[in-house]
Amino acid sequence: MAGQRIVANSVLPACREELRLTTADGLRLVGEAAFPVEGMPAASIVTVHPLPTHGGMMDSHVLRKMAWRLPALADIAVVRFNTRGTTSAAGTSEGGFDQARGEGLDLKAAIDEVLRRGWPAPWLVGWSFGTDVILKHGDVDPVRGAILLSPPLRFSVDDDLDRWAVSGRPLICLVPEFDDYLVPDEARRRFARIPQAQVRGIEGAKHLWVGERHVSRVLDEIVAVVRPDVGPLPDHWDGPMERWSDL
């Protein structure tokens, strides 16, 4: 097969811009927009990271790999940001952790950035804590729908799920077989309140999605929803490629 194999630290071509988002309550958030080198993106994604009090941030590995790969492989723009009080290599967002309450304003600021750029209406992708932020605050126009990775249902409540049920927005839940908080069968029971919710158990995976096999599965699942005419994603790239190093 032509080209270089895509591995865990492969960074494919994209335009990458630092973001400074301003929330409705006046906080400045750090983030990044990654989008195709040429032309308008065919779709856009806004991501929300795992729990910042346990190390979650915009550079959490699945989200970073989305930004490294999806603009080139699927013409998808990816917006990542640090929620209030969260630190990554890009910097620290103002404010402090607010248990998925004030973080709703952070999410809105990121959605507004997509609209400002004139990109297609976004899909939301949350991981762990990020899924709670989305369930509580993401059922708003012009959001297309949401994809939840390892949803723990820790901060969201039944009323949040019921709002999604009423809206009819698509909701896809990728639940690891060996998740620490919510395994597939229990997730199906909890998300049964939302008729349109799809719970997909991912065999062999754990809450943190460690391993390239599981990351690739997540990215394929995301692309199948956001750009169903594309995929599965290739595992080789015939073009320039960088290798990221945290050292």
PDB file of C-alpha atoms in Angstrom:
ATOM      1  CA  MET A   1       0.000   0.000   0.000  1.00  0.00           C
ATOM      2  CA  ALA A   2       1.349   3.431  -0.967  1.00  0.00           C
ATOM      3  CA  GLY A   3       2.206   6.062   1.594  1.00  0.00           C
ATOM      4  CA  GLN A   4       3.170   6.035   5.241  1.00  0.00           C
ATOM      5  CA  ARG A   5       1.247   4.150   7.873  1.00  0.00           C
ATOM      6  CA  ILE A   6      -0.804   6.366  10.199  1.00  0.00           C
ATOM      7  CA  VAL A   7       0.254   5.712  13.783  1.00  0.00           C
ATOM      8  CA  ALA A   8      -0.502   7.196  17.190  1.00  0.00           C
ATOM      9  CA  ASN A   9       1.616  10.330  16.754  1.00  0.00           C
ATOM     10  CA  SER A  10       0.932  10.976  13.057  1.00  0.00           C
ATOM     11  CA  VAL A  11      -0.026  14.574  12.286  1.00  0.00           C
ATOM     12  CA  LEU A  12      -1.575  15.053   8.847  1.00  0.00           C
ATOM     13  CA  PRO A  13      -1.778  18.380   6.988  1.00  0.00           C
ATOM     14  CA  ALA A  14      -4.332  20.954   8.147  1.00  0.00           C
ATOM     15  CA  CYS A  15      -4.669  24.636   8.853  1.00  0.00           C
ATOM     16  CA  ARG A  16      -4.350  25.034  12.610  1.00  0.00           C
ATOM     17  CA  GLU A  17      -5.211  28.276  14.360  1.00  0.00           C
ATOM     18  CA  GLU A  18      -5.033  29.157  18.023  1.00  0.00           C
ATOM     19  CA  LEU A  19      -8.368  30.309  19.405  1.00  0.00           C
ATOM     20  CA  ARG A  20      -9.266  32.750  22.140  1.00  0.00           C
ATOM     21  CA  LEU A  21     -12.949  32.304  22.857  1.00  0.00           C
ATOM     22  CA  THR A  22     -14.951  34.685  25.045  1.00  0.00           C
ATOM     23  CA  THR A  23     -17.868  33.314  27.036  1.00  0.00           C
ATOM     24  CA  ALA A  24     -21.112  35.118  27.834  1.00  0.00           C
ATOM     25  CA  ASP A  25     -19.879  35.603  31.408  1.00  0.00           C
ATOM     26  CA  GLY A  26     -16.666  37.232  30.223  1.00  0.00           C
ATOM     27  CA  LEU A  27     -14.100  34.434  30.504  1.00  0.00           C
ATOM     28  CA  ARG A  28     -11.347  33.912  27.952  1.00  0.00           C
ATOM     29  CA  LEU A  29     -10.792  30.330  26.851  1.00  0.00           C
ATOM     30  CA  VAL A  30      -7.879  28.862  24.920  1.00  0.00           C
ATOM     31  CA  GLY A  31      -8.478  26.498  22.040  1.00  0.00           C
ATOM     32  CA  GLU A  32      -7.614  25.452  18.521  1.00  0.00           C
ATOM     33  CA  ALA A  33      -9.398  25.166  15.201  1.00  0.00           C
ATOM     34  CA  ALA A  34      -8.052  22.567  12.756  1.00  0.00           C
ATOM     35  CA  PHE A  35      -9.557  22.552   9.273  1.00  0.00           C
ATOM     36  CA  PRO A  36      -8.779  21.388   5.725  1.00  0.00           C
ATOM     37  CA  VAL A  37      -5.924  23.090   3.918  1.00  0.00           C
ATOM     38  CA  GLU A  38      -8.081  23.832   0.877  1.00  0.00           C
ATOM     39  CA  GLY A  39     -11.723  24.762   0.593  1.00  0.00           C
ATOM     40  CA  MET A  40     -14.638  24.877   2.988  1.00  0.00           C
ATOM     41  CA  PRO A  41     -14.893  21.931   5.388  1.00  0.00           C
ATOM     42  CA  ALA A  42     -17.638  19.471   4.553  1.00  0.00           C
ATOM     43  CA  ALA A  43     -18.591  19.158   8.227  1.00  0.00           C
ATOM     44  CA  SER A  44     -17.554  20.516  11.602  1.00  0.00           C
ATOM     45  CA  ILE A  45     -17.120  19.093  15.081  1.00  0.00           C
ATOM     46  CA  VAL A  46     -16.903  20.827  18.452  1.00  0.00           C
ATOM     47  CA  THR A  47     -15.253  18.676  21.108  1.00  0.00           C
ATOM     48  CA  VAL A  48     -15.553  18.757  24.898  1.00  0.00           C
ATOM     49  CA  HIS A  49     -12.778  17.082  26.874  1.00  0.00           C
ATOM     50  CA  PRO A  50     -12.789  14.719  29.882  1.00  0.00           C
ATOM     51  CA  LEU A  51     -12.849  15.783  33.533  1.00  0.00           C
ATOM     52  CA  PRO A  52     -10.229  18.505  34.102  1.00  0.00           C
ATOM     53  CA  THR A  53      -9.871  17.672  37.792  1.00  0.00           C
ATOM     54  CA  HIS A  54      -8.547  14.276  36.659  1.00  0.00           C
ATOM     55  CA  GLY A  55      -6.270  15.472  33.855  1.00  0.00           C
ATOM     56  CA  GLY A  56      -8.797  16.018  31.064  1.00  0.00           C
ATOM     57  CA  MET A  57      -8.039  18.827  28.612  1.00  0.00           C
ATOM     58  CA  MET A  58      -8.258  19.730  24.939  1.00  0.00           C
ATOM     59  CA  ASP A  59      -5.104  17.652  24.302  1.00  0.00           C
ATOM     60  CA  SER A  60      -6.611  14.447  25.704  1.00  0.00           C
ATOM     61  CA  HIS A  61      -5.386  11.913  23.192  1.00  0.00           C
ATOM     62  CA  VAL A  62      -8.556  10.976  21.287  1.00  0.00           C
ATOM     63  CA  LEU A  63      -9.487  14.626  20.749  1.00  0.00           C
ATOM     64  CA  ARG A  64      -5.987  15.538  19.657  1.00  0.00           C
ATOM     65  CA  LYS A  65      -5.935  12.672  17.157  1.00  0.00           C
ATOM     66  CA  MET A  66      -9.264  13.863  15.766  1.00  0.00           C
ATOM     67  CA  ALA A  67      -7.658  17.237  15.066  1.00  0.00           C
ATOM     68  CA  TRP A  68      -4.540  15.603  13.632  1.00  0.00           C
ATOM     69  CA  ARG A  69      -6.381  13.345  11.184  1.00  0.00           C
ATOM     70  CA  LEU A  70      -9.952  14.319  10.354  1.00  0.00           C
ATOM     71  CA  PRO A  71      -9.295  17.565   8.437  1.00  0.00           C
ATOM     72  CA  ALA A  72      -7.079  15.700   5.954  1.00  0.00           C
ATOM     73  CA  LEU A  73      -8.868  12.349   5.857  1.00  0.00           C
ATOM     74  CA  ALA A  74     -12.496  13.497   5.915  1.00  0.00           C
ATOM     75  CA  ASP A  75     -12.624  17.283   5.280  1.00  0.00           C
ATOM     76  CA  ILE A  76     -13.923  17.815   8.813  1.00  0.00           C
ATOM     77  CA  ALA A  77     -13.091  20.919  10.850  1.00  0.00           C
ATOM     78  CA  VAL A  78     -12.355  20.181  14.508  1.00  0.00           C
ATOM     79  CA  VAL A  79     -12.635  22.754  17.294  1.00  0.00           C
ATOM     80  CA  ARG A  80     -11.024  21.904  20.637  1.00  0.00           C
ATOM     81  CA  PHE A  81     -10.882  24.128  23.698  1.00  0.00           C
ATOM     82  CA  ASN A  82     -10.060  24.061  27.385  1.00  0.00           C
ATOM     83  CA  THR A  83     -13.116  24.536  29.547  1.00  0.00           C
ATOM     84  CA  ARG A  84     -12.934  27.130  32.313  1.00  0.00           C
ATOM     85  CA  GLY A  85      -9.959  26.663  34.598  1.00  0.00           C
ATOM     86  CA  THR A  86      -8.403  23.928  32.458  1.00  0.00           C
ATOM     87  CA  THR A  87      -4.740  23.890  31.409  1.00  0.00           C
ATOM     88  CA  SER A  88      -2.984  22.307  28.432  1.00  0.00           C
ATOM     89  CA  ALA A  89       0.093  23.104  26.356  1.00  0.00           C
ATOM     90  CA  ALA A  90      -1.967  25.815  24.634  1.00  0.00           C
ATOM     91  CA  GLY A  91      -2.480  27.638  27.928  1.00  0.00           C
ATOM     92  CA  THR A  92      -5.014  27.979  30.718  1.00  0.00           C
ATOM     93  CA  SER A  93      -8.608  29.065  30.278  1.00  0.00           C
ATOM     94  CA  GLU A  94      -9.871  31.632  32.745  1.00  0.00           C
ATOM     95  CA  GLY A  95     -12.294  30.742  35.514  1.00  0.00           C
ATOM     96  CA  GLY A  96     -12.642  27.575  37.537  1.00  0.00           C
ATOM     97  CA  PHE A  97     -14.193  24.138  37.273  1.00  0.00           C
ATOM     98  CA  ASP A  98     -17.986  24.363  37.653  1.00  0.00           C
ATOM     99  CA  GLN A  99     -19.260  20.763  37.582  1.00  0.00           C
ATOM    100  CA  ALA A 100     -20.776  21.008  34.072  1.00  0.00           C
ATOM    101  CA  ARG A 101     -22.758  24.164  34.866  1.00  0.00           C
ATOM    102  CA  GLY A 102     -20.736  27.168  33.671  1.00  0.00           C
ATOM    103  CA  GLU A 103     -19.058  24.898  31.137  1.00  0.00           C
ATOM    104  CA  GLY A 104     -22.257  25.222  29.129  1.00  0.00           C
ATOM    105  CA  LEU A 105     -21.251  28.813  28.365  1.00  0.00           C
ATOM    106  CA  ASP A 106     -17.857  27.525  27.248  1.00  0.00           C
ATOM    107  CA  LEU A 107     -19.533  25.135  24.832  1.00  0.00           C
ATOM    108  CA  LYS A 108     -21.732  27.914  23.478  1.00  0.00           C
ATOM    109  CA  ALA A 109     -18.673  30.076  22.798  1.00  0.00           C
ATOM    110  CA  ALA A 110     -17.148  27.253  20.756  1.00  0.00           C
ATOM    111  CA  ILE A 111     -20.373  26.703  18.804  1.00  0.00           C
ATOM    112  CA  ASP A 112     -20.508  30.439  18.104  1.00  0.00           C
ATOM    113  CA  GLU A 113     -16.971  30.246  16.700  1.00  0.00           C
ATOM    114  CA  VAL A 114     -18.105  27.652  14.164  1.00  0.00           C
ATOM    115  CA  LEU A 115     -20.977  29.923  13.131  1.00  0.00           C
ATOM    116  CA  ARG A 116     -18.671  32.939  12.897  1.00  0.00           C
ATOM    117  CA  ARG A 117     -16.478  31.075  10.432  1.00  0.00           C
ATOM    118  CA  GLY A 118     -19.442  30.085   8.276  1.00  0.00           C
ATOM    119  CA  TRP A 119     -18.739  26.377   8.612  1.00  0.00           C
ATOM    120  CA  PRO A 120     -21.468  23.731   8.430  1.00  0.00           C
ATOM    121  CA  ALA A 121     -23.598  23.391  11.556  1.00  0.00           C
ATOM    122  CA  PRO A 122     -21.552  21.407  14.065  1.00  0.00           C
ATOM    123  CA  TRP A 123     -21.784  17.986  15.555  1.00  0.00           C
ATOM    124  CA  LEU A 124     -20.716  17.793  19.183  1.00  0.00           C
ATOM    125  CA  VAL A 125     -18.290  15.142  20.409  1.00  0.00           C
ATOM    126  CA  GLY A 126     -17.792  14.770  24.141  1.00  0.00           C
ATOM    127  CA  TRP A 127     -15.634  12.380  26.111  1.00  0.00           C
ATOM    128  CA  SER A 128     -16.493  11.401  29.696  1.00  0.00           C
ATOM    129  CA  PHE A 129     -17.121  14.706  31.556  1.00  0.00           C
ATOM    130  CA  GLY A 130     -17.544  16.323  28.152  1.00  0.00           C
ATOM    131  CA  THR A 131     -20.581  14.130  27.511  1.00  0.00           C
ATOM    132  CA  ASP A 132     -22.274  15.544  30.602  1.00  0.00           C
ATOM    133  CA  VAL A 133     -21.628  19.096  29.396  1.00  0.00           C
ATOM    134  CA  ILE A 134     -23.173  18.202  26.053  1.00  0.00           C
ATOM    135  CA  LEU A 135     -26.181  16.439  27.552  1.00  0.00           C
ATOM    136  CA  LYS A 136     -26.885  19.425  29.804  1.00  0.00           C
ATOM    137  CA  HIS A 137     -26.183  22.242  27.348  1.00  0.00           C
ATOM    138  CA  GLY A 138     -25.708  20.945  23.801  1.00  0.00           C
ATOM    139  CA  ASP A 139     -29.308  20.456  22.709  1.00  0.00           C
ATOM    140  CA  VAL A 140     -29.444  23.841  20.984  1.00  0.00           C
ATOM    141  CA  ASP A 141     -29.649  25.197  17.460  1.00  0.00           C
ATOM    142  CA  PRO A 142     -27.809  24.851  15.139  1.00  0.00           C
ATOM    143  CA  VAL A 143     -26.252  21.670  16.576  1.00  0.00           C
ATOM    144  CA  ARG A 144     -26.807  18.689  14.282  1.00  0.00           C
ATOM    145  CA  GLY A 145     -26.461  16.039  16.976  1.00  0.00           C
ATOM    146  CA  ALA A 146     -23.942  14.572  19.388  1.00  0.00           C
ATOM    147  CA  ILE A 147     -21.556  11.665  19.758  1.00  0.00           C
ATOM    148  CA  LEU A 148     -20.733  10.654  23.318  1.00  0.00           C
ATOM    149  CA  LEU A 149     -17.555   8.746  24.198  1.00  0.00           C
ATOM    150  CA  SER A 150     -17.606   6.877  27.521  1.00  0.00           C
ATOM    151  CA  PRO A 151     -20.609   8.738  28.973  1.00  0.00           C
ATOM    152  CA  PRO A 152     -20.611   8.358  32.786  1.00  0.00           C
ATOM    153  CA  LEU A 153     -23.910  10.219  33.372  1.00  0.00           C
ATOM    154  CA  ARG A 154     -22.319  11.742  36.447  1.00  0.00           C
ATOM    155  CA  PHE A 155     -23.440  15.375  36.226  1.00  0.00           C
ATOM    156  CA  SER A 156     -26.400  15.024  33.855  1.00  0.00           C
ATOM    157  CA  VAL A 157     -29.831  14.001  35.125  1.00  0.00           C
ATOM    158  CA  ASP A 158     -32.998  12.527  33.655  1.00  0.00           C
ATOM    159  CA  ASP A 159     -34.365  15.975  32.798  1.00  0.00           C
ATOM    160  CA  ASP A 160     -31.346  16.545  30.554  1.00  0.00           C
ATOM    161  CA  LEU A 161     -31.975  13.271  28.758  1.00  0.00           C
ATOM    162  CA  ASP A 162     -35.663  14.084  28.395  1.00  0.00           C
ATOM    163  CA  ARG A 163     -34.847  17.358  26.616  1.00  0.00           C
ATOM    164  CA  TRP A 164     -32.830  15.434  24.048  1.00  0.00           C
ATOM    165  CA  ALA A 165     -35.724  13.015  23.633  1.00  0.00           C
ATOM    166  CA  VAL A 166     -38.087  15.877  22.818  1.00  0.00           C
ATOM    167  CA  SER A 167     -35.712  17.561  20.372  1.00  0.00           C
ATOM    168  CA  GLY A 168     -35.167  14.436  18.284  1.00  0.00           C
ATOM    169  CA  ARG A 169     -31.519  15.336  17.663  1.00  0.00           C
ATOM    170  CA  PRO A 170     -29.382  12.290  16.905  1.00  0.00           C
ATOM    171  CA  LEU A 171     -27.404  10.975  19.860  1.00  0.00           C
ATOM    172  CA  ILE A 172     -24.809   8.240  19.402  1.00  0.00           C
ATOM    173  CA  CYS A 173     -23.161   6.766  22.493  1.00  0.00           C
ATOM    174  CA  LEU A 174     -19.909   4.836  22.119  1.00  0.00           C
ATOM    175  CA  VAL A 175     -19.623   2.812  25.313  1.00  0.00           C
ATOM    176  CA  PRO A 176     -16.537   0.704  26.064  1.00  0.00           C
ATOM    177  CA  GLU A 177     -17.146  -2.923  26.944  1.00  0.00           C
ATOM    178  CA  PHE A 178     -15.046  -2.530  30.092  1.00  0.00           C
ATOM    179  CA  ASP A 179     -15.922   1.048  31.024  1.00  0.00           C
ATOM    180  CA  ASP A 180     -15.207   2.090  34.612  1.00  0.00           C
ATOM    181  CA  TYR A 181     -18.512   3.918  35.079  1.00  0.00           C
ATOM    182  CA  LEU A 182     -21.202   2.820  32.616  1.00  0.00           C
ATOM    183  CA  VAL A 183     -21.022  -0.430  30.647  1.00  0.00           C
ATOM    184  CA  PRO A 184     -23.074  -1.020  27.484  1.00  0.00           C
ATOM    185  CA  ASP A 185     -26.059  -2.853  28.994  1.00  0.00           C
ATOM    186  CA  GLU A 186     -26.528  -0.260  31.720  1.00  0.00           C
ATOM    187  CA  ALA A 187     -26.038   2.527  29.179  1.00  0.00           C
ATOM    188  CA  ARG A 188     -28.814   1.076  27.031  1.00  0.00           C
ATOM    189  CA  ARG A 189     -31.109   1.079  30.041  1.00  0.00           C
ATOM    190  CA  ARG A 190     -30.271   4.659  31.024  1.00  0.00           C
ATOM    191  CA  PHE A 191     -30.431   6.081  27.503  1.00  0.00           C
ATOM    192  CA  ALA A 192     -33.726   4.319  26.755  1.00  0.00           C
ATOM    193  CA  ARG A 193     -35.350   7.609  27.814  1.00  0.00           C
ATOM    194  CA  ILE A 194     -34.156   9.008  24.474  1.00  0.00           C
ATOM    195  CA  PRO A 195     -35.871   7.095  21.643  1.00  0.00           C
ATOM    196  CA  GLN A 196     -33.384   8.244  19.008  1.00  0.00           C
ATOM    197  CA  ALA A 197     -30.294   7.428  21.090  1.00  0.00           C
ATOM    198  CA  GLN A 198     -28.058   4.687  19.739  1.00  0.00           C
ATOM    199  CA  VAL A 199     -25.816   2.909  22.234  1.00  0.00           C
ATOM    200  CA  ARG A 200     -22.936   1.090  20.582  1.00  0.00           C
ATOM    201  CA  GLY A 201     -20.871  -1.179  22.774  1.00  0.00           C
ATOM    202  CA  ILE A 202     -17.227  -1.203  21.706  1.00  0.00           C
ATOM    203  CA  GLU A 203     -15.669  -4.573  22.349  1.00  0.00           C
ATOM    204  CA  GLY A 204     -12.422  -4.701  24.291  1.00  0.00           C
ATOM    205  CA  ALA A 205     -12.313  -0.961  24.969  1.00  0.00           C
ATOM    206  CA  LYS A 206     -11.964   0.804  28.312  1.00  0.00           C
ATOM    207  CA  HIS A 207     -12.931   4.297  29.465  1.00  0.00           C
ATOM    208  CA  LEU A 208      -9.717   5.953  28.260  1.00  0.00           C
ATOM    209  CA  TRP A 209      -9.657   4.345  24.783  1.00  0.00           C
ATOM    210  CA  VAL A 210      -5.981   3.447  25.100  1.00  0.00           C
ATOM    211  CA  GLY A 211      -4.521   1.782  22.012  1.00  0.00           C
ATOM    212  CA  GLU A 212      -4.515   2.709  18.339  1.00  0.00           C
ATOM    213  CA  ARG A 213      -7.076   0.002  17.552  1.00  0.00           C
ATOM    214  CA  HIS A 214      -9.642   1.674  19.783  1.00  0.00           C
ATOM    215  CA  VAL A 215      -8.805   5.201  18.640  1.00  0.00           C
ATOM    216  CA  SER A 216      -9.215   4.171  15.015  1.00  0.00           C
ATOM    217  CA  ARG A 217     -12.567   2.592  15.837  1.00  0.00           C
ATOM    218  CA  VAL A 218     -13.752   5.788  17.521  1.00  0.00           C
ATOM    219  CA  LEU A 219     -12.692   7.943  14.573  1.00  0.00           C
ATOM    220  CA  ASP A 220     -14.385   5.593  12.107  1.00  0.00           C
ATOM    221  CA  GLU A 221     -17.588   5.696  14.152  1.00  0.00           C
ATOM    222  CA  ILE A 222     -17.486   9.504  14.264  1.00  0.00           C
ATOM    223  CA  VAL A 223     -16.909   9.844  10.530  1.00  0.00           C
ATOM    224  CA  ALA A 224     -19.681   7.335   9.778  1.00  0.00           C
ATOM    225  CA  VAL A 225     -22.098   9.696  11.532  1.00  0.00           C
ATOM    226  CA  VAL A 226     -20.741  13.090  10.546  1.00  0.00           C
ATOM    227  CA  ARG A 227     -19.720  12.237   6.961  1.00  0.00           C
ATOM    228  CA  PRO A 228     -21.455   8.972   6.058  1.00  0.00           C
ATOM    229  CA  ASP A 229     -20.184   9.190   2.471  1.00  0.00           C
ATOM    230  CA  VAL A 230     -16.589   8.855   3.713  1.00  0.00           C
ATOM    231  CA  GLY A 231     -14.902   5.932   5.405  1.00  0.00           C
ATOM    232  CA  PRO A 232     -13.757   3.743   6.790  1.00  0.00           C
ATOM    233  CA  LEU A 233     -10.710   5.928   7.192  1.00  0.00           C
ATOM    234  CA  PRO A 234      -7.488   4.777   5.527  1.00  0.00           C
ATOM    235  CA  ASP A 235      -4.598   3.606   7.668  1.00  0.00           C
ATOM    236  CA  HIS A 236      -1.978   5.014   5.276  1.00  0.00           C
ATOM    237  CA  TRP A 237      -1.362   8.553   4.034  1.00  0.00           C
ATOM    238  CA  ASP A 238       0.283   9.351   0.709  1.00  0.00           C
ATOM    239  CA  GLY A 239       1.507  12.849   1.458  1.00  0.00           C
ATOM    240  CA  PRO A 240       3.392  14.943   3.991  1.00  0.00           C
ATOM    241  CA  MET A 241       3.140  13.739   7.562  1.00  0.00           C
ATOM    242  CA  GLU A 242       4.691  14.952  10.781  1.00  0.00           C
ATOM    243  CA  ARG A 243       5.360  12.972  13.940  1.00  0.00           C
ATOM    244  CA  TRP A 244       4.353  14.630  17.189  1.00  0.00           C
ATOM    245  CA  SER A 245       6.633  14.374  20.189  1.00  0.00           C
ATOM    246  CA  ASP A 246       5.800  15.550  23.705  1.00  0.00           C
ATOM    247  CA  LEU A 247       9.465  15.280  24.687  1.00  0.00           C
TER     248      LEU A 247
END
